[in-house]
Amino acid sequence: MTDGKRRRGLMAASALLGGVLVLSGCSGGDDNGSGDGGNGDSQSQVDEAAAKKSSEAQIKITPKDGSTNASINKAATVTVAKGTLTEVKLTTADGTPVEGEISADKKSWKPSVQLERATTYKLSVTAEDSEGRAAHENASFTTVSPANSFIGTFTPDDGSTVGVGMPVSINFDKAITNKAAVQKGITVTSTSGQEVACHWFNANRMDCRPEKYWQEGSTVTLKLALDGVEGAEGVYGVQQKTVTFKIGRNQVSYVDAKTKQMKVTQDGKTIRTIPISAGSPENKTYEGQMVISEKFKETRMNGATVGFTDDDGEGEYDIKDVPHAMRLSTSGTFIHGNYWGAKSIFGNVNTSHGCVGLQDVKGANDPNTPGAWFYNNSLIGDVVVVQNTGDKTIAPDNGLNGWNMSWEQWKAGSAL
């Protein structure tokens, strides 16, 4: 072997040996517990010790941090597993506190009040595990805006007592395009066991009623489970509410424009007959079954508001203190006391602009007049059936007057 070949061979052997030495150095460090491997074990022990000191309590906040369009009913709920809640703070973005309550078992928390729409809230939660170690969680969310939510205004009021003709009527503040979804979120039941069906008059109104008038003495329950229901594209319900109302005695009154008398019946028996004055031949009163929707001891009636104007555009009448007025239609049909007409017209002549008038006195302070008696003995939801006027039957959606539709027609308006 030449010197050149010897040198190249020695260099190669040396390089190979160096590689072996390097490899031996790595493996030797593992064996001896030194070097990088030793540091790894030490760090693992530190991590393990730190983990042992951390709380086992697991906090869950709904909705998730950063959520938008959050529910005003179901938002801001807190639960904990493997621990108990010790402190929960809910505030608006400006720091205003919101009342809430931790459950008796300290496993959950929720607000004591309904949240506001279009508001940003912040939640700060502390919990402890069985060894008293604290865990913390924070979240911020924004509730659904009015533009992206809908609300249904309903009648009758919770806890009220109403007449047998009172439907459940719900008016939505946004047009509902997904009617089936919304209707599924609304249930109306009665202790009478009567079947109840709902009817959509338009995109904003749905009424519910049984086939016949409600059974007297029964209790009706309306449940709104609309939270999160998409009523139209990008528009969600926010209501979670249960409403109950009671049906009073069965009172139905029959106005006969031909005889100019009104028979007031309870349970089908006439308890009083009252002389009336209905709409004149030029201004006939609607016919049909009408439900009293509002009561006013005194109110103003101006002809201009219902289309009765003179040549100067002024109302043909403007009476600022009409006594004992009860609304029968949205368009302005009332049954009310009349103090300006001669007593002789009642029971003899139809003189009104379409309302049904009963003899009364100015000031509405005499309880002995026919107008006062009928007012004091009537409930919102009582039925007034108007007959023999010669006019058309009132539209079912003009007031709470869906009883003028057959049961088949009524059910045909359901979205389900």
PDB file of C-alpha atoms in Angstrom, residues 297-298 323-324 360-369 372:
ATOM      1  CA  LYS A 297    -115.208  53.234  31.060  1.00  0.00           C
ATOM      2  CA  GLU A 298    -114.933  56.328  28.869  1.00  0.00           C
ATOM      3  CA  PRO A 323    -119.331  55.913  28.272  1.00  0.00           C
ATOM      4  CA  HIS A 324    -118.927  52.176  28.839  1.00  0.00           C
ATOM      5  CA  ASP A 360    -126.500  55.729  29.272  1.00  0.00           C
ATOM      6  CA  VAL A 361    -125.597  59.014  30.975  1.00  0.00           C
ATOM      7  CA  LYS A 362    -122.755  61.483  30.539  1.00  0.00           C
ATOM      8  CA  GLY A 363    -119.892  60.787  32.922  1.00  0.00           C
ATOM      9  CA  ALA A 364    -120.471  57.010  33.129  1.00  0.00           C
ATOM     10  CA  ASN A 365    -121.231  57.277  36.846  1.00  0.00           C
ATOM     11  CA  ASP A 366    -124.763  55.893  37.022  1.00  0.00           C
ATOM     12  CA  PRO A 367    -124.550  52.109  37.580  1.00  0.00           C
ATOM     13  CA  ASN A 368    -128.275  51.688  36.908  1.00  0.00           C
ATOM     14  CA  THR A 369    -128.235  52.530  33.193  1.00  0.00           C
ATOM     15  CA  ALA A 372    -123.376  50.572  32.770  1.00  0.00           C
TER      16      ALA A 372
END
